Coordinates of C-alpha atoms in Angstrom, one line a residue:
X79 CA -54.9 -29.2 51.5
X80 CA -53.5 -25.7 51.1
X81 CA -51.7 -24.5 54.8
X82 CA -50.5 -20.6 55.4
X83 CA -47.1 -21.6 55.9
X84 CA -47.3 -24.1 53.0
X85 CA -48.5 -21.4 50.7
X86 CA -45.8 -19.1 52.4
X87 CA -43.3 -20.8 51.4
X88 CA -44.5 -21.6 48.2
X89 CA -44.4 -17.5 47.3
X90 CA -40.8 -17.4 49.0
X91 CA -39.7 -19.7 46.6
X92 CA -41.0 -18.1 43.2
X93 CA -41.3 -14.4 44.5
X94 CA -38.7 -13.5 41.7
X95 CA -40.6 -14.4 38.9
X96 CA -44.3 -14.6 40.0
X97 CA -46.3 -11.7 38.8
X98 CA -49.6 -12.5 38.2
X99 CA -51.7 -14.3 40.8
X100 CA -55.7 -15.4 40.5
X101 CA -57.4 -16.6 43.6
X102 CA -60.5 -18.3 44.2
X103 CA -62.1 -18.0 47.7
X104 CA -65.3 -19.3 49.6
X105 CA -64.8 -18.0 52.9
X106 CA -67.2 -20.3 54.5
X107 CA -64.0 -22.8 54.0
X108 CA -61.4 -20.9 54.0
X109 CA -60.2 -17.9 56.3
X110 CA -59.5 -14.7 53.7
X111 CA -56.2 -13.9 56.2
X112 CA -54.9 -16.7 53.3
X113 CA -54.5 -13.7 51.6
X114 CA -51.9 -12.6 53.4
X115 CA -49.4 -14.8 52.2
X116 CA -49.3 -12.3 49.3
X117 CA -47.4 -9.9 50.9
X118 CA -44.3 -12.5 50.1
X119 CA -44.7 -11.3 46.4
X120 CA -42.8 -8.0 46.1
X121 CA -42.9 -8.3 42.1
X122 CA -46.8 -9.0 42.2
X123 CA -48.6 -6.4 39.6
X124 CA -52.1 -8.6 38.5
X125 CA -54.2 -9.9 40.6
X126 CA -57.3 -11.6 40.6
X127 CA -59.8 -12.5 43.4
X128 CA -62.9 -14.3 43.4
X129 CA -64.1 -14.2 46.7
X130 CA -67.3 -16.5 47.7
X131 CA -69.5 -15.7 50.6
X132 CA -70.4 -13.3 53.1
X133 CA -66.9 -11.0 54.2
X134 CA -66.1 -7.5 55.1
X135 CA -65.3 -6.3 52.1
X136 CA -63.8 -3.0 52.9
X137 CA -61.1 -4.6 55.1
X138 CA -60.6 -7.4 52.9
X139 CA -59.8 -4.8 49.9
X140 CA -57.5 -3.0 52.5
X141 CA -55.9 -5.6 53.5
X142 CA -54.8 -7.2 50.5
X143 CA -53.7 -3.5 48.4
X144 CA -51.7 -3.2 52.0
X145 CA -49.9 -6.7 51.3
X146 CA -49.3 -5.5 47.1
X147 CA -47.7 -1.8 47.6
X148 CA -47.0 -2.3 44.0
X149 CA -50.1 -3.8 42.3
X150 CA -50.9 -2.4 38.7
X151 CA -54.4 -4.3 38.1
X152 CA -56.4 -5.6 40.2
X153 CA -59.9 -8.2 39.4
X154 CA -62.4 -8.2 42.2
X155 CA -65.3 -10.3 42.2
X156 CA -67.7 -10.7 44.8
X157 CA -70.5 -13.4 45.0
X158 CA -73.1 -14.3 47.4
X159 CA -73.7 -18.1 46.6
X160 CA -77.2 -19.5 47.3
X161 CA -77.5 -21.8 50.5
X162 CA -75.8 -25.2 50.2
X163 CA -77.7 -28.4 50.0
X164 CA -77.3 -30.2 53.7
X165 CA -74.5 -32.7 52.3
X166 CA -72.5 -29.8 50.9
X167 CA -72.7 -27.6 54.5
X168 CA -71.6 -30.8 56.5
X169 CA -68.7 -31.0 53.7
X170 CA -67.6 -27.5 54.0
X171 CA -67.9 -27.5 57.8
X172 CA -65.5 -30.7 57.9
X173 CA -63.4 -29.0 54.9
X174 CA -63.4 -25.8 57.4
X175 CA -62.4 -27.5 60.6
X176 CA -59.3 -29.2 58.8
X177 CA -58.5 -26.0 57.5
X178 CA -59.0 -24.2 61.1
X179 CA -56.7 -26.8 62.0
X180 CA -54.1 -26.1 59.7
X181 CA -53.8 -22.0 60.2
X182 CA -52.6 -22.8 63.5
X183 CA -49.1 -21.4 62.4
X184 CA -50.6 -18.5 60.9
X185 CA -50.3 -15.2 61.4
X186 CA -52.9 -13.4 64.0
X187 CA -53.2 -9.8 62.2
X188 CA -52.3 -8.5 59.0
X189 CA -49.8 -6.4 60.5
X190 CA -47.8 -9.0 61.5
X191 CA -48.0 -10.8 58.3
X192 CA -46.5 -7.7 56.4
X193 CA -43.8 -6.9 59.2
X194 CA -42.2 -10.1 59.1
X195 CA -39.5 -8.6 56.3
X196 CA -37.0 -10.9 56.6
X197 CA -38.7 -14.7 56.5
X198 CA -35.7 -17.6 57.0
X199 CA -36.2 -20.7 55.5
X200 CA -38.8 -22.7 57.0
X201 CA -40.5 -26.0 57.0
X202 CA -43.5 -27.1 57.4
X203 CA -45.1 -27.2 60.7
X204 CA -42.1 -25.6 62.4
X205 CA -42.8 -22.5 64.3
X206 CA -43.2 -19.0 62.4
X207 CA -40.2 -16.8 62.8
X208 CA -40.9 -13.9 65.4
X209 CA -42.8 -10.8 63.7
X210 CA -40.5 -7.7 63.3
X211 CA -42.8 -4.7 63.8
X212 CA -44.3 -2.8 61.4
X213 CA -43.6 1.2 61.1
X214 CA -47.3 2.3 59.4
X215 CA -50.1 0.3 57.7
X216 CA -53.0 1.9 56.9
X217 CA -56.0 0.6 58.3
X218 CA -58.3 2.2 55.9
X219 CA -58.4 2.9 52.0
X220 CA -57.8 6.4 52.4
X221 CA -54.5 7.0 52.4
X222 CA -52.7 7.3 48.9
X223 CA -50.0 5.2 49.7
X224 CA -52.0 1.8 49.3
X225 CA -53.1 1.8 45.4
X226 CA -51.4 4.8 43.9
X227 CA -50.1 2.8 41.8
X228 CA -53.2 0.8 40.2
X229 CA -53.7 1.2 36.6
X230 CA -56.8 -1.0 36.0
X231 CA -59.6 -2.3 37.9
X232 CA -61.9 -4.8 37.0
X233 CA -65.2 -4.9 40.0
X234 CA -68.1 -7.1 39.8
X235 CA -69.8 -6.0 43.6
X236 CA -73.0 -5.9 45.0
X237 CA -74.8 -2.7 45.4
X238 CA -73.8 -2.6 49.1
X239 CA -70.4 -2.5 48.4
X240 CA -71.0 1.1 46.1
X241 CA -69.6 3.0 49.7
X242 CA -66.1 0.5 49.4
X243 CA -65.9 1.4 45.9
X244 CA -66.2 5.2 46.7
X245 CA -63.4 5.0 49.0
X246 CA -61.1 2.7 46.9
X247 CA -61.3 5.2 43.8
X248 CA -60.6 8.0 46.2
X249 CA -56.6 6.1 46.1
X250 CA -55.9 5.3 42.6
X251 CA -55.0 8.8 40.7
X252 CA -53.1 6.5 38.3
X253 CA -56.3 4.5 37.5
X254 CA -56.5 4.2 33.6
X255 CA -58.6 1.4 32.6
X256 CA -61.9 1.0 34.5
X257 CA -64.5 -2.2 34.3
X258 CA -67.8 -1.7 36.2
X259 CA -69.6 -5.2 36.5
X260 CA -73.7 -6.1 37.1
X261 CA -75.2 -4.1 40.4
X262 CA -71.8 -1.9 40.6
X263 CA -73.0 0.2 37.7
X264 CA -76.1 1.2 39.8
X265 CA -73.9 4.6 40.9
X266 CA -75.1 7.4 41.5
X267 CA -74.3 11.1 40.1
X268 CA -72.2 11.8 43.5
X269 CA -69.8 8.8 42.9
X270 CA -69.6 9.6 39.1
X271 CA -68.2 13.0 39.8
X272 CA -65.9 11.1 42.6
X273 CA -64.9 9.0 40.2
X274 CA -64.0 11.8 37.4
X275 CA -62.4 14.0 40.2
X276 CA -60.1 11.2 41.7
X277 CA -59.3 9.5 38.8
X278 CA -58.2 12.2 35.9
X279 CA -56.2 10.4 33.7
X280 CA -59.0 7.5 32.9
X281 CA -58.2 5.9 28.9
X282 CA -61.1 3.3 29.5
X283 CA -64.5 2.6 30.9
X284 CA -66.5 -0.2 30.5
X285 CA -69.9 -0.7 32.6
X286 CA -71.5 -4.7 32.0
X287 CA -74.6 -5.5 33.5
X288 CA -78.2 -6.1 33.7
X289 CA -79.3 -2.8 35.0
X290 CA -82.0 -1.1 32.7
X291 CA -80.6 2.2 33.0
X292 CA -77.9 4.3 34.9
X293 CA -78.9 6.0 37.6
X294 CA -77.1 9.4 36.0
X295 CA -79.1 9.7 33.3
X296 CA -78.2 9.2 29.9
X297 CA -75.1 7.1 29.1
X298 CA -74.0 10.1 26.8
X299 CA -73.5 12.0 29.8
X300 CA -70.2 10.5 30.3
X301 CA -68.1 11.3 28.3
X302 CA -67.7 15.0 28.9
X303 CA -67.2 13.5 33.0
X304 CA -64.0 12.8 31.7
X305 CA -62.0 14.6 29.6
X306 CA -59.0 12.1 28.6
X307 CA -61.3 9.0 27.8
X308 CA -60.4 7.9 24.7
X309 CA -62.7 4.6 25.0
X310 CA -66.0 3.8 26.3
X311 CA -67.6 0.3 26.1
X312 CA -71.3 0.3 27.4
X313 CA -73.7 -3.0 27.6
X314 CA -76.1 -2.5 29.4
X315 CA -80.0 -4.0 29.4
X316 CA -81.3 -0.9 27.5
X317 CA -79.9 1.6 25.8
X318 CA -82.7 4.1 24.1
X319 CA -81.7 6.1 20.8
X320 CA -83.0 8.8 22.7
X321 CA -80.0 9.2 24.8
X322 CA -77.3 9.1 21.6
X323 CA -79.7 11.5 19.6
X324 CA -77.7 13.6 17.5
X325 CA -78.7 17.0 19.6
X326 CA -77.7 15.7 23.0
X327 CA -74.3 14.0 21.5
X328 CA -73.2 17.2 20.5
X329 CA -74.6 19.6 23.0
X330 CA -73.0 17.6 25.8
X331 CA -69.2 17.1 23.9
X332 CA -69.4 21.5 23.6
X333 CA -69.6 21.6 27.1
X334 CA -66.0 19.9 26.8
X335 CA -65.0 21.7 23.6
X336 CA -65.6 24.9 25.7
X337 CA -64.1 24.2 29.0
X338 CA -61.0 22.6 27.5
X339 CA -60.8 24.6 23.9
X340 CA -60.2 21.3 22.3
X341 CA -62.4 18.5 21.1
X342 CA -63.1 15.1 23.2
X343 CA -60.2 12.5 22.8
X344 CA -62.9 10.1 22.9
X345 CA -61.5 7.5 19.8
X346 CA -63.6 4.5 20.3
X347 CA -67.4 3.8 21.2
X348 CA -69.0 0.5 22.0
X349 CA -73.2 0.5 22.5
X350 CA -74.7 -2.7 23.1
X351 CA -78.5 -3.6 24.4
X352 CA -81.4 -5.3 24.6
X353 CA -82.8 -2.8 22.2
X354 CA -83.9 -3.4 18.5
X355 CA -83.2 0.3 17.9
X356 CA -79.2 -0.3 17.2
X357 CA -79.0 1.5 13.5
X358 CA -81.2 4.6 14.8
X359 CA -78.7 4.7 17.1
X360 CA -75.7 4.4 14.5
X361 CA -77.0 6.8 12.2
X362 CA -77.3 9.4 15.0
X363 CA -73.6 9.1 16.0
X364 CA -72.6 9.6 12.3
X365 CA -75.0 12.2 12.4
X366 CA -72.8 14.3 15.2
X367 CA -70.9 17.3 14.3
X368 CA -68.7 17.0 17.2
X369 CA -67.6 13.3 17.4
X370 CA -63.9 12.2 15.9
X371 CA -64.0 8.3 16.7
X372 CA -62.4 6.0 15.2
X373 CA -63.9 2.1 15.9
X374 CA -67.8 2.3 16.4
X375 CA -69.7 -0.6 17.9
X376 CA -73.6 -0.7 18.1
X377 CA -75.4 -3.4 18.6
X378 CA -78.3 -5.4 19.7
X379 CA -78.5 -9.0 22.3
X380 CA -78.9 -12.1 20.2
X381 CA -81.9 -12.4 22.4
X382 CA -83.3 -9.1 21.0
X383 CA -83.0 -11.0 18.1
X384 CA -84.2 -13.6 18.6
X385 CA -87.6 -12.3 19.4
X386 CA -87.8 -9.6 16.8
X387 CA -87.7 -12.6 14.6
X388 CA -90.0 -15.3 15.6
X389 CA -92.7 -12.8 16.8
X390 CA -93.4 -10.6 13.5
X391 CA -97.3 -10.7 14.3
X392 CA -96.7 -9.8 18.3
X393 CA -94.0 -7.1 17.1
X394 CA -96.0 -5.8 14.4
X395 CA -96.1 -2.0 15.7
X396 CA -93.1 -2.1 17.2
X397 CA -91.2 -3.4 13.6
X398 CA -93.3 -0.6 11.6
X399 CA -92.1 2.2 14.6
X400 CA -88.5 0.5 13.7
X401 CA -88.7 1.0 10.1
X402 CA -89.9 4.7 10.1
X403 CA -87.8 5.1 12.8
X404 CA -84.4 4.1 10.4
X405 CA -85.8 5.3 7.5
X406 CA -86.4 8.6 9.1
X407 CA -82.5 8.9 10.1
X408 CA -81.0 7.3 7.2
X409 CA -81.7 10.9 5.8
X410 CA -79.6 12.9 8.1
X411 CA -76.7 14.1 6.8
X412 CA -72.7 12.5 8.3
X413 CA -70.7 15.0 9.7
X414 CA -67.4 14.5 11.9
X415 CA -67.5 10.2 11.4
X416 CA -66.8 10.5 7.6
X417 CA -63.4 11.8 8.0
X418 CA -62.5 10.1 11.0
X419 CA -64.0 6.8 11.2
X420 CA -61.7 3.4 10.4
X421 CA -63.6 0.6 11.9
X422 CA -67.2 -0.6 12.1
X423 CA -68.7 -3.7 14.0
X424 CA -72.4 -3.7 13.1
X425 CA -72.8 -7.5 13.1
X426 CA -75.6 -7.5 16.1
X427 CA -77.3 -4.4 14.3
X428 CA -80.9 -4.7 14.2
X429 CA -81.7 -3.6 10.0
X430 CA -85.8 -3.8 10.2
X431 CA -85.9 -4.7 6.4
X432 CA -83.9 -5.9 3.4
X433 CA -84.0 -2.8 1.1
X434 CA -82.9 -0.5 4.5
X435 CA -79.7 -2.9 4.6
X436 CA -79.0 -2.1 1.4
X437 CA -79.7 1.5 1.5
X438 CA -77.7 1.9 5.0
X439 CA -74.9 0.0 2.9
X440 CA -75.2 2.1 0.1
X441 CA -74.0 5.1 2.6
X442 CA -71.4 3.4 4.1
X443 CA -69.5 4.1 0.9
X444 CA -69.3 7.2 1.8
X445 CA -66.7 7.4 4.4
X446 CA -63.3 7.5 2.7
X447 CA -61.6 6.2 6.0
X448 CA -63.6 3.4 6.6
X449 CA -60.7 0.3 6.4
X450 CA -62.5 -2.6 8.3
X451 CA -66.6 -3.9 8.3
X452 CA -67.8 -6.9 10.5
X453 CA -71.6 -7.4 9.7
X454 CA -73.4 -11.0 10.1
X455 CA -74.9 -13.6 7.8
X456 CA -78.4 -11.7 7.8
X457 CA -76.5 -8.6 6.7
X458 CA -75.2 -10.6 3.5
X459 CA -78.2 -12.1 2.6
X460 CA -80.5 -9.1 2.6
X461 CA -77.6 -7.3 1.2
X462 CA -76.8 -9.9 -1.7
X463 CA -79.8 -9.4 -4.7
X464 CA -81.6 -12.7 -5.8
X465 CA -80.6 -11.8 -9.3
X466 CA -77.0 -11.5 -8.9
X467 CA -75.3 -14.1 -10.8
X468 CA -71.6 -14.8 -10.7
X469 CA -68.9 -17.3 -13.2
X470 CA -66.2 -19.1 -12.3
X471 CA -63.7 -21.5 -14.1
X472 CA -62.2 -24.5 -12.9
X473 CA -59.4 -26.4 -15.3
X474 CA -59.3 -29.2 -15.8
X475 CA -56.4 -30.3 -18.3
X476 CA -56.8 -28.4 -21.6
X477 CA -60.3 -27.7 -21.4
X478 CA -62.3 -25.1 -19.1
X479 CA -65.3 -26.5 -17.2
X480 CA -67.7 -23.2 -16.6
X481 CA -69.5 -23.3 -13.0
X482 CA -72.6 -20.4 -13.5
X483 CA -75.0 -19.3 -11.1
X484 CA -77.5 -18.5 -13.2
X485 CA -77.0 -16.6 -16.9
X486 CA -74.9 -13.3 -16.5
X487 CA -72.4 -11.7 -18.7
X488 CA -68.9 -11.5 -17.4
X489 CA -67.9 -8.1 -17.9
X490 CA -65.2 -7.6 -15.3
X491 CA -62.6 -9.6 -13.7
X492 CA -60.9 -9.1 -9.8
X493 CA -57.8 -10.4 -11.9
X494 CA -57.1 -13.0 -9.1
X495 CA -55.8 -16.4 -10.1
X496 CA -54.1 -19.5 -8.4
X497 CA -51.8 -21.2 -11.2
X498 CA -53.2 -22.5 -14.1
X499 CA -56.5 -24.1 -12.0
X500 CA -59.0 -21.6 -11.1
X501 CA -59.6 -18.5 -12.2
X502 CA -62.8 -16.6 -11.1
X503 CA -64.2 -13.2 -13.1
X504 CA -67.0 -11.4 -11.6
X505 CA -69.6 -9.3 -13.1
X506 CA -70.1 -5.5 -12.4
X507 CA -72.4 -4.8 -8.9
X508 CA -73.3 -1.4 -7.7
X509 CA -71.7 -1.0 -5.0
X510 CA -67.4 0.0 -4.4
X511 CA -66.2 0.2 -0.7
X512 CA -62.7 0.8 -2.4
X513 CA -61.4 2.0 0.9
X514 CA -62.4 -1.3 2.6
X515 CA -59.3 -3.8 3.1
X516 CA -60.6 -6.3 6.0
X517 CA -64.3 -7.6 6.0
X518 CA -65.7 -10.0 8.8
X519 CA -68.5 -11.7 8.6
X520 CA -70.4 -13.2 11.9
X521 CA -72.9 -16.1 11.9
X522 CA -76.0 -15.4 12.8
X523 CA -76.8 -18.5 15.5
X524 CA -80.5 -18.4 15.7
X525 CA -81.0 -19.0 11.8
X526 CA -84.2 -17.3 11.1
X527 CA -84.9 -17.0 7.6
X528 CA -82.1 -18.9 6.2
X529 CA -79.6 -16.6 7.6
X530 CA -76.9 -19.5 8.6
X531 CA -74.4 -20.1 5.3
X532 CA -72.8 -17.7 2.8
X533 CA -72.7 -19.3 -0.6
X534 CA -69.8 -18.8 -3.1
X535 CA -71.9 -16.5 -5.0
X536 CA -72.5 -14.4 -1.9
X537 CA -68.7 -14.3 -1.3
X538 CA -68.1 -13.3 -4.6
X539 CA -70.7 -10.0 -4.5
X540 CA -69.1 -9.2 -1.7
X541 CA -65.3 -9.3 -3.2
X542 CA -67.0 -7.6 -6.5
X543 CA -67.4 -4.4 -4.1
X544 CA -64.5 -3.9 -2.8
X545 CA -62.1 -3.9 -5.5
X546 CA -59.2 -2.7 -2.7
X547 CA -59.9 -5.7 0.1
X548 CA -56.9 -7.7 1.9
X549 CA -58.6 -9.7 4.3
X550 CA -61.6 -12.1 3.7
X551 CA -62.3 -13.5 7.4
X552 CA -65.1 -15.5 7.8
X553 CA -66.1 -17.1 11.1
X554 CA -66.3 -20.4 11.3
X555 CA -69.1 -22.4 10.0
X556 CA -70.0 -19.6 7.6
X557 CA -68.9 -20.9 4.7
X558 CA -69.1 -24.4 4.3
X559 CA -65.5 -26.1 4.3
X560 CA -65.8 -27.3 0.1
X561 CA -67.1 -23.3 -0.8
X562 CA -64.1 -21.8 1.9
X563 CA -61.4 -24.2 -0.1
X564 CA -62.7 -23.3 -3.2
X565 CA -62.7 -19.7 -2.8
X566 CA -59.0 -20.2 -1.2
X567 CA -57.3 -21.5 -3.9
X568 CA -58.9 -18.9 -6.3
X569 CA -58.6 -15.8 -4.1
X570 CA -55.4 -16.7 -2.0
X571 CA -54.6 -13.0 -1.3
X572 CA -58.0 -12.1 0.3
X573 CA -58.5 -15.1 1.8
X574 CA -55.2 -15.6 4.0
X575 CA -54.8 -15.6 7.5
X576 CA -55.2 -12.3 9.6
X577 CA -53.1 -10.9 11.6
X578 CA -54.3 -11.3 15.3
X579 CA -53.3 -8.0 16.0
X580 CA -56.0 -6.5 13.6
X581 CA -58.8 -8.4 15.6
X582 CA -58.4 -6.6 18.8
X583 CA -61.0 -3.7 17.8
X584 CA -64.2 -6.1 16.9
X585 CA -65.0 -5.8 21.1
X586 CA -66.0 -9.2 23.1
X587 CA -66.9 -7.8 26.7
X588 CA -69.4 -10.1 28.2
X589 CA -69.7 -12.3 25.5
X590 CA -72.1 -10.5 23.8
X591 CA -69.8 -11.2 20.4

């Protein structure tokens, strides 16, 4: 069982080399002064709390930046467990009273815990050395000195805690990379423009939760709240089209463009919801005159899904709203996007019908930039005609053996072969993403409609329209293993492994990828 002094000495012995620290807490066993032990870590920069149970939190957050003067990133999460079963509380209440037992050598205020700057060696049970006094902590969050130097945070808090958060921001001018969790994101329009007054130099901004809407409004209106974000990540419950529409996108990035003279910096956009509207949405954004991103995300829950699938008859109206609703924007001209954009994840976008796949498809080769598509098995089998066809050759000794889906004549060839084996020709489609040089394809888990495998000859469509691809990556259980080794040993150069590096874009927050 973990002691203060044991834990002490544990830091004292690692201090030069331990950076990153992740803590797990439930304070109805464990007294949070525990966490003073990490003012023995003077190279500490990460650190991660999980803190269980019912605490102070505004002193516990002071506290613990007052023990890591020189903490870059910082994880809080705060959770108020449900009432233990009878056996549990007696457990934790005999856990608690060894543990009460055992802080005997502890510290009695934080204050002493930071002044002691010069620890000898000690062992365990002996006696703490005498505290040497402290010349200033702060005993609130508002002096600058305790997080100036914080370049991330990463909060999951409960809507009480909105008034801690307010004054935490108020120290972290540095701050750069921002993660709002569940009821956190519930803030209102006076700590947004804290937020975007206090923290100037913010890169990255990610809000996660359950919340059906933010409390300022649209999520639109944040980007002009801060004019050096360059990447914005929201998943919330619901996201309406409404609030990307093509008019309010650009009305409010020309409130920036005329306060700064510049346009937004704003590179890379993530949108994801329980909402079945996610290509009205993606046709809007290319539809902006005053957007210059790079990687677009938009997307739909698998539980969104899930339902639009199973329940045609229920969602009836709603899918016939959906179709008018894409077919209506898949007319609007692209503006900004088809000069600037590079990467596309679309795999949880919500296409209402089969020939709309292929029509919003059809556009996509229309931005010369666009170097990287991730769609899902759905996509590829409403995309893929019935009546495409496709030859390959395996040899065998002297003699070819043809493999044909179905009669076609071959009247183009990718020019790949492996040796002397397997050579694959492929007929004309109608389709050329020649700008395209990595393609992902996502399964589809719930498997409506057939939507689990891609077959060769859906692999093969795929490679017949992009003439210029590198990277073939398909997901596991995709492709079956006999079709993936097949295609590997005729297609070796699309087909090899990707570099991890050039997976980082395709976004994974809250595992809704």
């Amino acid at each position: 069982m973990v002691s203060y002094d044991l834990l002490e000495l544990a830091f004292l012995r690692t201090q030069s080399r331990l950076t990153t620290v992740s803590v797990k807490l439930d304070t109805s066993v464990v007294n949070v002064s525990i966490l003073w032990t990490l003012c023995r870590l003077p190279y500490l920069t990460h650190l991660s709390l999980q803190v269980y149970g019912t605490i102070e939190l505004a002193v516990l957050v002071a506290e613990t930046l007052g023990c890591c003067p020189g903490l870059e990133s910082l994880t809080l999460e705060r959770w108020i467990p449900n009432t233990p079963r009878p056996l549990l509380k007696m457990l934790k209440a005999n856990v608690k009273r060894k543990m009460a037992s055992r802080f005997n050598q502890s510290p009695k205020t934080v204050q002493e815990a930071v002044g002691r700057n010069e620890l000898a060696p000690i062992r365990l049970g002996s006696p703490l050395p005498v505290a040497q006094p402290l010349q200033r902590f702060p005993s609130t969050m508002e002096s600058s000195t305790i997080t100036n130097n914080i370049r991330r945070l990463d909060l999951c808090m409960l809507l009480d805690d909105v008034p801690v958060f307010d004054e935490l921001i108020k120290s972290c001018s540095q701050l750069n990379d921002l993660h709002l969790r569940d009821e956190l994101i519930a803030l209102d329009h006076q700590s947004w423009t804290t937020l975007s007054s206090r923290c100037p130099n913010l890169w990255t901004l990610r809000l996660t939760g359950k919340k059906s809407r933010l409390l300022i409004g649209s999520s639109v209106l944040l980007i002009p709240l801060f004019p050096r974000l360059e990447s914005l990540h929201v998943h919330l419950q619901a996201i309406q089209w409404t609030d990307w529409a093509t008019t309010n996108v650009d009305r409010c990035l020309a409130e920036h463009e005329q306060k700064f003279g510049t346009r937004h910096p704003l590179k890379t956009l993530s949108l994801t919801s329980d909402n079945t509207t996610s290509l009205p949405i993606i046709s809007c954004i290319l539809a902006a005159r005053s957007l210059d991103i790079q990687t677009l995300t938009v997307g739909s829950l698998w539980s969104s899904q899930d339902s639009y699938d199973i329940d045609p008859v229920h969602g009836a109206s709603a899918s016939r709203f959906l179709i008018n609703l894409s077919q209506e924007h898949l007319r609007s001209p692209w503006h900004a996007l088809r000069e600037t954009l590079v990467q596309l994840d679309m795999h949880t976008t919500i296409i209402a019908t089969k020939d709309i796949t292929r029509t919003f498809l059809r556009r996509l080769q229309d931005l010369p930039k666009l170097r990287a598509l991730c769609v899902s098995t759905r996509h590829i089998h409403d995309w893929v005609p019935p009546s495409y066809r496709a030859l390959h050759f395996i040899w065998k000794g002297e003699l070819p053996v043809a493999h044909t889906f179905g009669q076609s004549s071959v009247v183009d060839s990718i020019g790949v072969n492996h040796g002397d084996f397997f050579t694959i020709k492929l007929p004309t489609v109608s389709y050329s993403f020649a700008p395209l040089r990595e393609f992902f394809i996502k399964s589809y888990p719930f498997g409506h409609g057939g939507y689990k495998d891609i077959t060769i000859e859906q692999a093969l469509f795929v490679l017949a329209a992009m003439p210029g691809l590198e990277y073939f990556v398909a997901e596991d259980g995709v492709i079956s293993k006999e079709s993936l080794v097949e295609l590997k040993e005729g297609l070796p150069k699309q087909f090899r492994p990707l570099p991890k590096e050039c997976l980082a874009w395709i976004d994974t927050v809250h595992g809704y990828k």
